[in-house]
Amino acid sequence: MKLSRVLGVVCILLFSLLSWSATPPTVTLFVDATSTPRKIFHAKLKIPASPGDLTLYYPKWIPGEHAPDGPVIDLAGLKFTASGKTLKWRRDLLDGFTIHVDVPAGEKEVDAELDFLSPATFEGGFSAGSSATDKMAVISWNQVLLYPKGWKSDDLTYVATLKLPPGWKYGTPLPIASTSLTGQNGDTQIIFQPASLTTLIDSPVITGEFLKVIKLADNPPVEMDVAADSAAALNPPQDVWDHYKNLVEQTNKLFGAHHYRDYHFLYSLSDHVAHFGLEHHESDDSRVGERGLVDEGERKLEAGLLPHEYVHSWNGKYRRPAGLATPDYEQPMQDDLLWVYEGLTNYLGTVLTARSGLLTPEQARDDLSMTAAALDHTPGREWRNLQDTADAAPELYFSPQAWESWRRSTDFYDEGTLDWLWADVIIRQQSKGKKSLDDFCQLFHGAPSTGPMVKTYTFDDVVNGLNQVVPYDWRGFWTERLTNHGPGAPLGGIEGSGWKVVYDESPSEMDRGGEGSGRFIDVAYSIGIDLREDGTITDTIEGMPAALAGIGPGMKLIAVNRRHYSPEVLRDALREGKSSTAPLELLVENTDYFNTYKLDYHGGERYPHLARDESKPDLLSEIYKAK
Ligand SMILES: [Zn+2]
C-alpha cells in the first residue's frame, strides 16, 4: 500500500497535536504524619485523569534497595472519588502494585486517599522496616503515594505538603516553599517546592522531637540532621563531628567534584527502627541504635556506614549501571553490576572511614581482616560465583542468616572491598606509584560538578575507564574475579598491599567490639559456628568441626564439656582443648531434643588480624592516609 502524501502530513500534524496535548500531569500530595506515634500515615492525592481506566502504580522497585520490595501490603484505606462520588477500583490480577480506577465521563481529576501502615512492632529490613517511634520518624515518600502509568518519574511533577506533630523538627534535602503552624495544637505544615517524582522519592524527611542539625561544610552546603529517641543520644564528643567534617573534605578530594546541590546526612538513632543505610543523590537515610553516636564501641562498629552512603552520591546515584536506571518504579531493575555499584562503594567507604579518622588505620585493618576472614570461610563460593550473588540480589537481600556460608549472601559488598583493593594495588604497582584508584574515581565520577543527574555505564565502560588510568588486562581481571570458584577469598589485594591475614588467640579491638555489643561470639574460625551470646547457632560453616560433628543452624548451644554454656566457658574450653586429646563436647538443643556432639578440635581460639609482610611496600597505609 502506498500512503498518500497528504494523509502523511495529516498524520504528522495529528501526532504532534497529540504529543503537544500530552503534558505530564502535576499531582498534589498531602501527607499527614501527626499520627506517627500510632505508626499510621494518612495521605491525600489529586491526580489529573480522563474518563476511562486510570492506571496507578504503588512504587515497587525501590532505588538503592535493588529489589521489588515496595511495602504494598502496608497500603490501606484506599479510596477514590471524583466530584465527590466514590469510584470503583480493582487491583491488577498480574501485578499487585497496579490499581485500575474507573473514571466516569466528564471527570478531569481523581481524589485519592490512602494510609500507610508503618510496622507497629519491630521489623527489620530496609525502608519498609520499622520507621516510626514515639519520638521520631523517617518518611519515605514512595510509601505514601501512587503515580499514574504512562510517564517517566522524571516527567511527573508532585507538589507535596507534609504535616508533622507539634514541636517536631525535621531535615530533608527536598527544597521547601514555605512552612506554617496549623491547627489548635500547632502542627507544623511544610509546603515543598514542586519536584519531579524522581526527586521526591529520592528526598526522604527525618523528623522528631529530638533533632540536631550539624553543619559539616559550606559551598555546597553539607549538614547532618540527626534524630534520636532521646536528647542525650545527640551529644557525642566534639571530635565525632570533626571526623564527619573530615569525611566530607576527604570524599570531595577523592572525587574532585560533587553531584548535589546540597547534601543532608539523615541519621536516625533508635533501638526501635530498622537498622540499615539507604543512599540518595542529596541525602542518605541511615539508621543505627540509639547510642550509635555517644557510645564509643557502637560508634566504631557503625563508623563505615555514613562514608558508604555518602560515596553513593557519586557511585550509584550519579554514575549508575544502565540496568538500574529505570524510567519508573515498575520496570524491573537489573542487578548484575552491583559489584561496582555496591562493591566499589564499600571499598571507598572503608578507605574514607580511615582517611577521615572515623577509624584509626589499625582499626581499619582489623575491620578488613574480619571481612577477609569471613569470605575466606565461605564454602558456598564452590557453587555460586560472585556474579551470581549480584544477579540474585533481589532474593539474597531477604535470605535468612541460617546456611549463609553455604547459600552465600550479598557478598558483592564485602568481596567488592577485597577486589577493588586489589584493583587499587594493581594501579599503584603498574604506574610505579604515580596513579591510584582515586584517579579512576576522578575520571569516572568526578568533574564537572553538577546537580543530581544520572550518567549510566556498562561493564565495558568500567574496563575502559580503568584502562585510561593504567593499561592492564582489566577485562580478564574482572571476568576472573566474577566467575571464579575459589578456593578461598580473593586476597591478592591485601597481599599485594604488603599485609597478610593471620589468626591468633587474641581478638582485635574491632572483634572485641562486635562481641561487646552482643552481636556475636567469634568462634567461626575455630569450630566453625556463627554464635549469638545466648547460645543461638545462626549458622555453621560446612567442612569445619561443628558441621562435621553434626551441628547445624537453628540449634542452640546449652553446655560445653558438661558445664552450662557462657561465652567464657566456651572460650576456656577452646583454650584447654589445645593441650588435651579429649574431644570438645557440646550439648545442643534441637527442636526440643538434646544431643551431645563431640568435636575433635584442638586448635584453640582463632581471631583474624592483618600482619605486615616486610618483603613488600606498605601500600595499604598509603591508601588509608588522609589526602
Ligand atoms: Zn550501598
XYZ file of C-alpha atoms and ligand atoms in Angstrom:
628
model
C 0.000 0.000 0.000
C 1.088 3.485 -0.613
C 0.401 6.220 1.870
C -0.706 9.449 0.182
C 1.483 12.438 0.814
C -1.491 14.482 2.077
C -2.554 11.751 4.501
C 1.055 11.611 5.715
C 1.037 15.324 6.517
C -2.281 14.984 8.339
C -0.903 12.086 10.349
C 2.188 14.019 11.388
C 0.015 17.006 12.382
C -2.326 14.797 14.387
C 0.629 13.107 16.008
C 2.256 16.367 17.039
C -1.079 17.681 18.351
C -1.398 14.533 20.448
C 2.083 14.828 21.860
C 1.555 18.538 22.458
C -1.580 17.836 24.472
C 0.170 15.102 26.421
C 1.677 17.362 29.052
C 2.889 15.315 32.001
C 0.440 15.736 34.886
C 1.077 17.557 38.146
C -0.087 15.617 41.196
C -0.731 17.266 44.545
C 0.098 15.198 47.612
C -0.793 15.911 51.224
C 0.755 13.687 53.888
C -0.426 13.825 57.496
C 2.271 12.440 59.781
C 0.726 13.681 63.024
C -0.215 10.103 63.989
C 3.415 8.956 63.804
C 3.373 7.549 67.391
C 0.465 5.281 66.306
C 2.551 4.303 63.259
C -0.008 5.259 60.632
C 0.415 7.923 57.951
C -2.534 9.394 56.046
C -2.194 10.743 52.513
C -4.440 12.510 50.007
C -3.660 12.992 46.336
C -5.230 14.923 43.474
C -4.398 13.172 40.212
C -5.330 14.606 36.770
C -7.265 11.980 34.818
C -9.519 11.453 31.841
C -12.621 9.246 31.575
C -11.977 5.511 31.313
C -9.298 3.418 33.001
C -6.866 5.330 35.220
C -3.938 3.016 35.937
C -1.991 3.875 39.075
C 1.172 2.301 40.453
C 2.390 1.911 44.023
C 6.223 2.107 43.839
C 7.591 -1.430 43.609
C 11.327 -1.358 42.767
C 12.850 0.967 45.355
C 16.066 2.680 44.185
C 19.042 1.616 46.271
C 17.195 -1.414 47.639
C 17.759 -3.224 44.322
C 14.609 -5.314 44.807
C 10.818 -5.198 44.235
C 10.260 -4.595 47.963
C 7.888 -1.621 47.987
C 5.623 -2.293 51.026
C 2.335 -2.665 49.125
C 0.990 -4.946 51.875
C 1.017 -1.873 54.164
C -1.084 0.222 51.771
C -4.572 0.571 53.301
C -7.602 2.851 53.419
C -7.583 3.192 49.650
C -10.482 5.296 48.341
C -11.012 7.162 45.084
C -13.569 9.893 44.371
C -14.333 12.318 41.550
C -16.599 15.332 42.086
C -17.475 13.815 45.464
C -18.623 10.473 44.035
C -16.895 7.244 45.086
C -15.211 5.443 42.167
C -14.785 1.712 41.573
C -11.266 0.313 41.612
C -9.643 -3.056 41.234
C -6.128 -4.413 41.649
C -4.423 -5.792 38.551
C -4.515 -9.579 38.547
C -0.978 -9.852 37.156
C 0.672 -7.202 39.333
C -0.329 -6.408 42.909
C 1.247 -2.942 42.733
C -1.097 -1.809 39.914
C -4.532 -0.316 40.651
C -7.179 0.369 37.995
C -9.712 3.131 38.724
C -12.910 3.657 36.664
C -13.116 7.371 35.841
C -16.651 8.449 34.793
C -17.372 10.639 31.758
C -16.782 14.338 32.282
C -14.233 13.979 35.105
C -10.778 15.528 34.840
C -9.351 14.768 38.251
C -9.418 11.940 40.760
C -9.060 12.385 44.509
C -7.263 9.508 46.193
C -6.951 8.741 49.890
C -4.612 6.172 51.345
C -2.949 5.155 54.594
C 0.496 3.712 55.051
C 0.676 1.228 57.932
C 4.201 1.575 59.280
C 5.321 -1.586 61.158
C 3.727 -1.463 64.628
C 6.093 -3.963 66.243
C 9.762 -4.179 65.391
C 10.515 -5.272 61.849
C 13.983 -5.249 60.326
C 14.731 -4.773 56.655
C 15.155 -1.592 54.668
C 12.928 1.485 54.418
C 9.802 -0.688 54.716
C 11.050 -1.862 58.127
C 10.293 -0.070 61.396
C 10.490 3.674 60.749
C 8.407 5.408 63.435
C 8.727 5.663 67.223
C 7.072 7.774 69.893
C 9.705 10.440 69.282
C 10.809 10.295 65.643
C 10.163 9.007 62.143
C 11.651 8.790 58.692
C 9.136 9.486 55.955
C 9.868 7.715 52.665
C 7.658 9.330 50.042
C 7.397 6.157 47.951
C 5.327 4.644 50.773
C 2.641 7.333 50.817
C 1.793 7.899 47.163
C 0.556 6.447 43.883
C 1.597 7.596 40.430
C -0.128 7.398 37.052
C 1.029 4.983 34.357
C 2.476 6.275 31.112
C 5.106 8.723 32.331
C 8.704 8.629 33.401
C 9.178 9.506 37.048
C 11.415 12.365 35.825
C 8.452 13.881 33.947
C 5.762 13.696 36.647
C 5.565 16.726 38.943
C 4.485 16.411 42.575
C 3.568 19.292 44.842
C 3.861 17.864 48.339
C 2.688 19.138 51.709
C 3.635 17.433 54.964
C 2.055 17.897 58.390
C 4.178 16.939 61.419
C 3.341 16.504 65.119
C 3.506 19.748 67.133
C 7.006 20.835 68.029
C 8.763 18.231 65.904
C 11.782 19.395 63.962
C 12.771 17.986 60.565
C 15.545 17.674 57.999
C 15.337 16.892 54.293
C 17.112 17.731 51.044
C 13.727 18.444 49.359
C 13.520 22.205 48.650
C 10.845 23.925 50.770
C 8.425 26.600 49.538
C 7.001 27.622 52.911
C 6.262 26.417 56.421
C 3.485 27.344 58.837
C 1.922 26.307 62.123
C -1.609 24.990 61.796
C -4.488 23.819 63.975
C -5.068 24.373 67.654
C -2.084 22.324 68.773
C 0.386 23.938 66.403
C 1.182 21.137 63.981
C 3.987 22.106 61.603
C 2.944 22.188 57.955
C 5.646 22.201 55.278
C 4.831 23.013 51.665
C 7.570 21.801 49.349
C 8.548 23.269 46.010
C 7.187 21.348 43.008
C 9.555 18.439 42.321
C 9.719 15.552 39.908
C 8.527 12.219 41.283
C 12.164 11.049 40.972
C 13.409 13.869 43.193
C 10.536 13.492 45.673
C 11.150 9.776 46.208
C 14.891 10.473 46.381
C 14.389 13.008 49.204
C 13.081 11.494 52.458
C 12.254 13.536 55.547
C 13.638 12.821 59.004
C 11.578 14.276 61.826
C 11.434 14.104 65.583
C 11.158 15.782 68.941
C 14.924 15.466 69.442
C 16.711 16.529 66.281
C 20.084 18.169 65.924
C 21.469 19.884 62.828
C 25.271 19.986 62.454
C 26.844 21.937 59.635
C 29.701 19.990 58.052
C 30.636 22.144 55.047
C 29.678 25.291 53.085
C 29.668 25.647 49.340
C 27.999 23.379 48.593
C 26.321 23.030 51.983
C 26.518 19.680 53.750
C 24.793 19.026 57.063
C 23.858 16.205 59.408
C 20.220 16.048 60.504
C 20.284 13.613 63.425
C 17.072 12.474 65.129
C 17.077 10.273 68.227
C 14.769 8.731 70.790
C 16.395 10.912 73.462
C 18.167 14.264 73.746
C 21.141 12.561 75.429
C 21.850 10.464 72.316
C 22.643 13.653 70.369
C 25.683 14.745 72.359
C 28.804 12.784 71.393
C 32.289 14.238 71.939
C 33.167 17.111 69.565
C 35.743 15.021 67.660
C 32.884 12.877 66.299
C 31.523 15.875 64.388
C 35.090 16.770 63.337
C 35.557 13.312 61.846
C 32.374 13.743 59.806
C 33.646 17.152 58.614
C 36.826 15.334 57.542
C 34.674 12.770 55.747
C 33.109 15.485 53.562
C 36.519 17.036 52.854
C 38.250 13.731 52.103
C 35.429 12.440 49.884
C 35.414 15.621 47.820
C 39.207 15.429 47.487
C 38.938 11.795 46.382
C 36.417 12.526 43.620
C 37.454 16.107 42.821
C 33.853 17.215 42.138
C 30.330 16.626 43.502
C 26.851 15.970 42.112
C 24.409 17.501 44.580
C 23.024 20.973 45.284
C 23.383 20.400 48.978
C 23.685 17.192 50.981
C 21.954 16.026 54.164
C 23.082 13.057 56.227
C 19.719 11.938 57.678
C 20.824 9.909 60.690
C 18.360 8.035 62.936
C 19.432 6.910 66.415
C 16.864 4.487 67.795
C 16.648 0.921 69.051
C 13.138 0.715 67.599
C 13.744 1.452 63.910
C 15.212 -0.944 61.340
C 18.980 -0.561 61.065
C 20.374 -0.031 57.566
C 21.607 2.712 55.255
C 19.912 3.840 52.051
C 21.523 6.222 49.590
C 20.057 9.175 47.750
C 21.582 11.829 45.466
C 21.384 14.559 48.084
C 20.951 12.621 51.318
C 21.155 9.252 52.964
C 18.691 7.513 55.255
C 20.971 5.776 57.761
C 19.729 4.221 60.981
C 21.638 2.755 63.931
C 20.984 2.127 67.630
C 20.143 4.981 69.988
C 23.673 5.076 71.426
C 25.287 4.868 67.976
C 26.969 8.269 68.376
C 27.584 8.560 72.116
C 28.856 5.027 72.816
C 32.456 4.613 71.640
C 32.124 0.893 70.864
C 28.907 1.341 68.893
C 30.439 4.290 67.069
C 33.361 2.164 65.849
C 31.106 -0.648 64.677
C 28.980 1.817 62.688
C 31.903 4.007 61.562
C 31.735 2.847 57.944
C 28.012 3.439 57.418
C 27.885 7.144 56.549
C 31.079 7.008 54.425
C 29.476 4.194 52.391
C 26.186 6.037 51.869
C 27.915 9.349 51.071
C 30.079 7.682 48.376
C 26.842 6.517 46.752
C 26.014 10.110 45.806
C 28.841 9.665 43.251
C 28.866 5.907 42.758
C 25.345 4.589 42.406
C 23.256 7.744 42.098
C 25.318 9.875 39.645
C 27.165 7.032 37.878
C 24.688 4.143 37.693
C 24.651 0.794 35.897
C 22.378 1.123 32.850
C 20.198 -1.748 34.090
C 19.475 0.104 37.341
C 18.486 3.398 35.688
C 14.835 2.511 35.105
C 12.237 5.064 33.893
C 9.863 4.425 36.813
C 9.475 2.123 39.844
C 7.519 -0.552 37.987
C 10.123 -1.673 35.459
C 12.417 -4.390 36.911
C 15.969 -3.400 37.787
C 18.956 -5.496 36.689
C 21.478 -6.007 39.475
C 24.392 -7.612 37.555
C 26.728 -4.622 38.080
C 26.172 -4.312 41.838
C 29.819 -5.371 42.299
C 30.584 -1.835 41.021
C 27.586 -0.001 42.499
C 27.924 -1.591 45.949
C 31.365 -3.221 45.747
C 33.354 -0.123 44.810
C 31.244 1.947 47.232
C 32.048 -0.490 50.013
C 35.779 -0.306 49.288
C 35.813 3.505 49.065
C 33.703 3.634 52.243
C 36.386 1.705 54.155
C 39.130 3.914 52.699
C 37.294 7.129 53.631
C 36.460 5.804 57.110
C 40.215 5.613 57.683
C 41.099 8.839 55.850
C 38.533 10.819 57.866
C 39.721 9.421 61.213
C 36.409 7.674 61.984
C 38.618 4.606 62.490
C 42.364 4.586 63.134
C 44.486 2.784 60.498
C 44.843 -0.153 62.899
C 41.080 -0.372 63.472
C 40.536 -0.141 59.696
C 42.980 -3.042 59.190
C 41.226 -5.088 61.897
C 37.957 -4.438 60.119
C 39.459 -5.531 56.795
C 40.862 -8.698 58.370
C 37.365 -9.624 59.604
C 35.956 -9.086 56.092
C 38.699 -11.244 54.588
C 38.316 -13.997 57.202
C 34.543 -14.231 56.732
C 34.860 -14.503 52.942
C 37.716 -16.969 53.263
C 35.356 -19.214 55.247
C 32.506 -19.139 52.716
C 32.300 -22.621 51.230
C 29.269 -21.532 49.151
C 31.675 -19.989 46.633
C 32.241 -23.594 45.437
C 28.871 -23.485 43.676
C 27.906 -19.775 43.497
C 30.316 -17.265 41.965
C 30.449 -13.558 42.799
C 28.493 -12.621 39.664
C 25.587 -14.771 40.817
C 25.471 -13.037 44.203
C 24.725 -9.836 42.238
C 22.361 -11.430 39.723
C 20.368 -12.984 42.606
C 20.491 -9.839 44.783
C 16.693 -9.249 44.831
C 16.333 -12.621 46.569
C 19.593 -12.694 48.582
C 18.829 -9.387 50.336
C 15.993 -11.174 52.104
C 17.673 -14.521 52.783
C 17.967 -15.773 56.383
C 21.244 -15.984 58.277
C 20.880 -19.764 58.539
C 23.008 -21.522 55.900
C 24.522 -18.199 54.819
C 28.016 -19.682 54.428
C 26.694 -22.337 52.041
C 23.992 -20.252 50.318
C 26.227 -17.133 50.193
C 24.751 -13.694 50.754
C 25.046 -10.299 49.062
C 28.812 -10.868 49.014
C 29.387 -8.278 46.293
C 29.684 -5.730 49.140
C 32.484 -7.326 51.151
C 34.094 -9.221 48.306
C 33.904 -5.950 46.361
C 36.062 -4.398 49.096
C 38.736 -7.070 48.569
C 38.502 -6.936 44.758
C 38.614 -3.153 44.445
C 41.530 -3.027 46.895
C 43.219 -5.479 44.525
C 42.435 -3.163 41.563
C 43.811 -0.189 43.534
C 47.015 -2.123 44.296
C 47.415 -3.126 40.620
C 47.049 0.512 39.505
C 49.660 1.600 42.072
C 52.049 -1.192 41.048
C 51.618 -0.757 37.281
C 52.051 3.027 37.469
C 55.002 2.722 39.880
C 53.107 4.726 42.489
C 52.069 7.572 40.178
C 48.394 6.574 39.913
C 45.765 5.032 42.185
C 42.070 4.148 42.180
C 41.467 7.788 43.190
C 42.451 8.694 39.601
C 39.817 6.285 38.267
C 37.198 7.866 40.558
C 38.115 11.366 39.363
C 37.843 10.237 35.750
C 34.678 8.158 36.172
C 32.720 10.065 38.857
C 34.339 13.496 39.005
C 34.396 16.851 37.163
C 32.447 18.796 36.243
C 30.391 19.279 39.402
C 26.670 19.057 38.667
C 23.344 18.875 40.450
C 21.700 15.474 40.761
C 21.802 13.678 37.406
C 22.352 10.135 36.164
C 25.156 9.037 33.852
C 24.792 5.347 33.093
C 27.577 2.845 32.439
C 28.162 -0.730 31.328
C 30.821 -3.362 32.123
C 32.794 -2.096 29.093
C 32.766 1.473 30.412
C 34.323 0.289 33.700
C 37.026 -1.655 31.826
C 37.716 1.300 29.509
C 37.879 3.737 32.435
C 40.407 1.586 34.267
C 42.451 1.222 31.072
C 42.564 5.001 30.735
C 44.156 5.220 34.177
C 46.621 2.417 33.606
C 46.672 -0.131 30.743
C 46.160 -3.664 32.066
C 44.051 -6.716 31.289
C 41.132 -5.299 33.279
C 38.579 -7.305 31.316
C 40.403 -10.502 32.225
C 40.885 -9.380 35.829
C 37.210 -8.672 36.434
C 35.984 -11.689 34.474
C 38.135 -13.904 36.689
C 37.028 -12.105 39.875
C 33.353 -12.528 38.919
C 33.395 -16.120 37.745
C 35.992 -17.988 39.829
C 35.025 -20.541 42.468
C 37.982 -20.089 44.781
C 39.130 -21.883 46.785
C 39.127 -19.149 49.387
C 38.625 -15.405 49.239
C 40.404 -13.090 46.778
C 43.290 -11.945 48.992
C 45.551 -10.623 46.209
C 44.817 -7.017 47.171
C 45.669 -7.441 50.831
C 48.811 -9.425 49.980
C 49.863 -7.006 47.234
C 49.415 -4.089 49.642
C 52.071 -5.518 51.979
C 49.883 -7.341 54.517
C 48.636 -10.854 55.149
C 45.678 -12.361 57.003
C 46.824 -14.220 60.132
C 44.951 -15.794 63.046
C 45.957 -15.689 66.700
C 44.389 -16.160 70.098
C 43.626 -12.535 70.973
C 40.648 -10.829 69.361
C 41.316 -7.430 67.776
C 39.707 -4.294 69.171
C 37.060 -4.411 66.393
C 36.376 -8.097 67.009
C 36.003 -7.462 70.762
C 33.710 -4.517 69.922
C 31.396 -6.805 67.957
C 31.314 -9.260 70.841
C 30.885 -6.487 73.414
C 27.785 -5.231 71.638
C 26.303 -8.711 71.995
C 26.043 -9.209 68.237
C 28.132 -12.383 68.011
C 30.624 -14.627 69.753
C 33.514 -15.131 67.367
C 34.144 -18.890 67.143
C 33.681 -19.011 63.358
C 37.365 -19.595 62.551
C 37.961 -22.174 65.280
C 34.995 -24.565 65.414
C 33.006 -23.009 62.538
C 29.899 -21.708 64.327
C 28.230 -18.316 63.938
C 27.086 -17.925 67.504
C 24.998 -15.404 69.417
C 25.730 -14.556 73.014
C 22.646 -16.504 74.194
C 23.891 -19.692 72.504
C 21.770 -19.474 69.366
C 23.642 -21.041 66.465
C 22.797 -18.832 63.497
C 24.982 -20.734 61.042
C 27.568 -23.493 60.828
C 30.326 -23.449 58.251
C 30.349 -26.542 56.022
C 33.540 -28.565 56.372
C 34.501 -27.143 59.785
C 34.469 -29.083 63.094
C 30.932 -28.244 64.292
C 29.312 -29.080 60.937
C 31.404 -32.251 60.596
C 30.191 -33.348 64.060
C 26.547 -32.902 63.017
C 25.644 -29.451 64.349
C 23.530 -27.225 62.087
C 21.992 -23.736 62.013
C 18.965 -23.090 64.213
C 20.213 -25.261 67.084
C 21.109 -23.805 70.473
C 24.272 -24.372 72.481
C 23.344 -25.396 76.037
C 26.532 -26.774 77.648
C 30.251 -27.074 76.920
C 32.098 -30.091 78.367
C 29.006 -30.678 80.575
C 29.081 -27.155 82.049
C 26.308 -24.583 81.326
C 27.291 -22.541 78.231
C 28.525 -18.977 78.510
C 30.933 -17.266 76.108
C 33.661 -17.511 78.771
C 33.041 -21.229 79.417
C 33.277 -21.909 75.665
C 36.471 -19.868 75.306
C 38.081 -21.588 78.320
C 37.247 -24.971 76.810
C 38.783 -23.990 73.447
C 41.991 -22.917 75.221
C 42.143 -26.051 77.394
C 41.485 -28.274 74.370
C 44.858 -27.310 72.912
C 46.731 -29.389 75.472
C 44.194 -32.222 75.693
C 43.310 -35.135 73.456
C 39.722 -35.302 74.728
C 37.077 -34.036 72.277
C 35.164 -30.799 72.867
C 31.688 -31.876 73.996
C 28.807 -29.593 73.068
C 25.301 -30.213 74.429
C 22.928 -28.732 71.886
C 19.154 -28.321 71.818
C 17.437 -29.042 68.510
C 13.640 -28.866 68.072
C 13.008 -29.834 71.738
C 15.630 -32.643 71.741
C 19.037 -32.520 73.417
C 22.092 -34.125 71.825
C 25.765 -34.174 72.693
C 28.193 -33.642 69.832
C 31.904 -34.461 70.112
C 34.250 -32.170 68.172
C 37.786 -33.376 67.586
C 39.205 -29.858 67.759
C 42.462 -28.796 69.420
C 43.341 -25.576 67.597
C 42.456 -23.136 70.381
C 40.903 -19.735 69.763
C 41.424 -18.156 66.314
C 40.846 -14.470 65.612
C 41.792 -12.716 62.365
C 44.317 -9.879 62.050
C 46.423 -8.310 59.341
C 50.169 -8.744 59.824
C 52.787 -6.774 57.946
C 54.668 -8.570 55.165
C 58.014 -6.741 55.229
C 59.039 -8.159 51.844
C 56.612 -5.768 50.135
C 55.987 -1.982 50.292
C 53.153 -0.949 52.630
C 50.579 0.301 50.116
C 47.633 -0.169 52.500
C 48.918 2.508 54.886
C 49.396 4.769 51.858
C 45.759 4.097 50.810
C 44.422 4.868 54.312
C 46.371 8.160 54.607
C 44.293 11.379 54.513
C 44.748 13.475 51.371
Zn 25.321 0.675 49.397
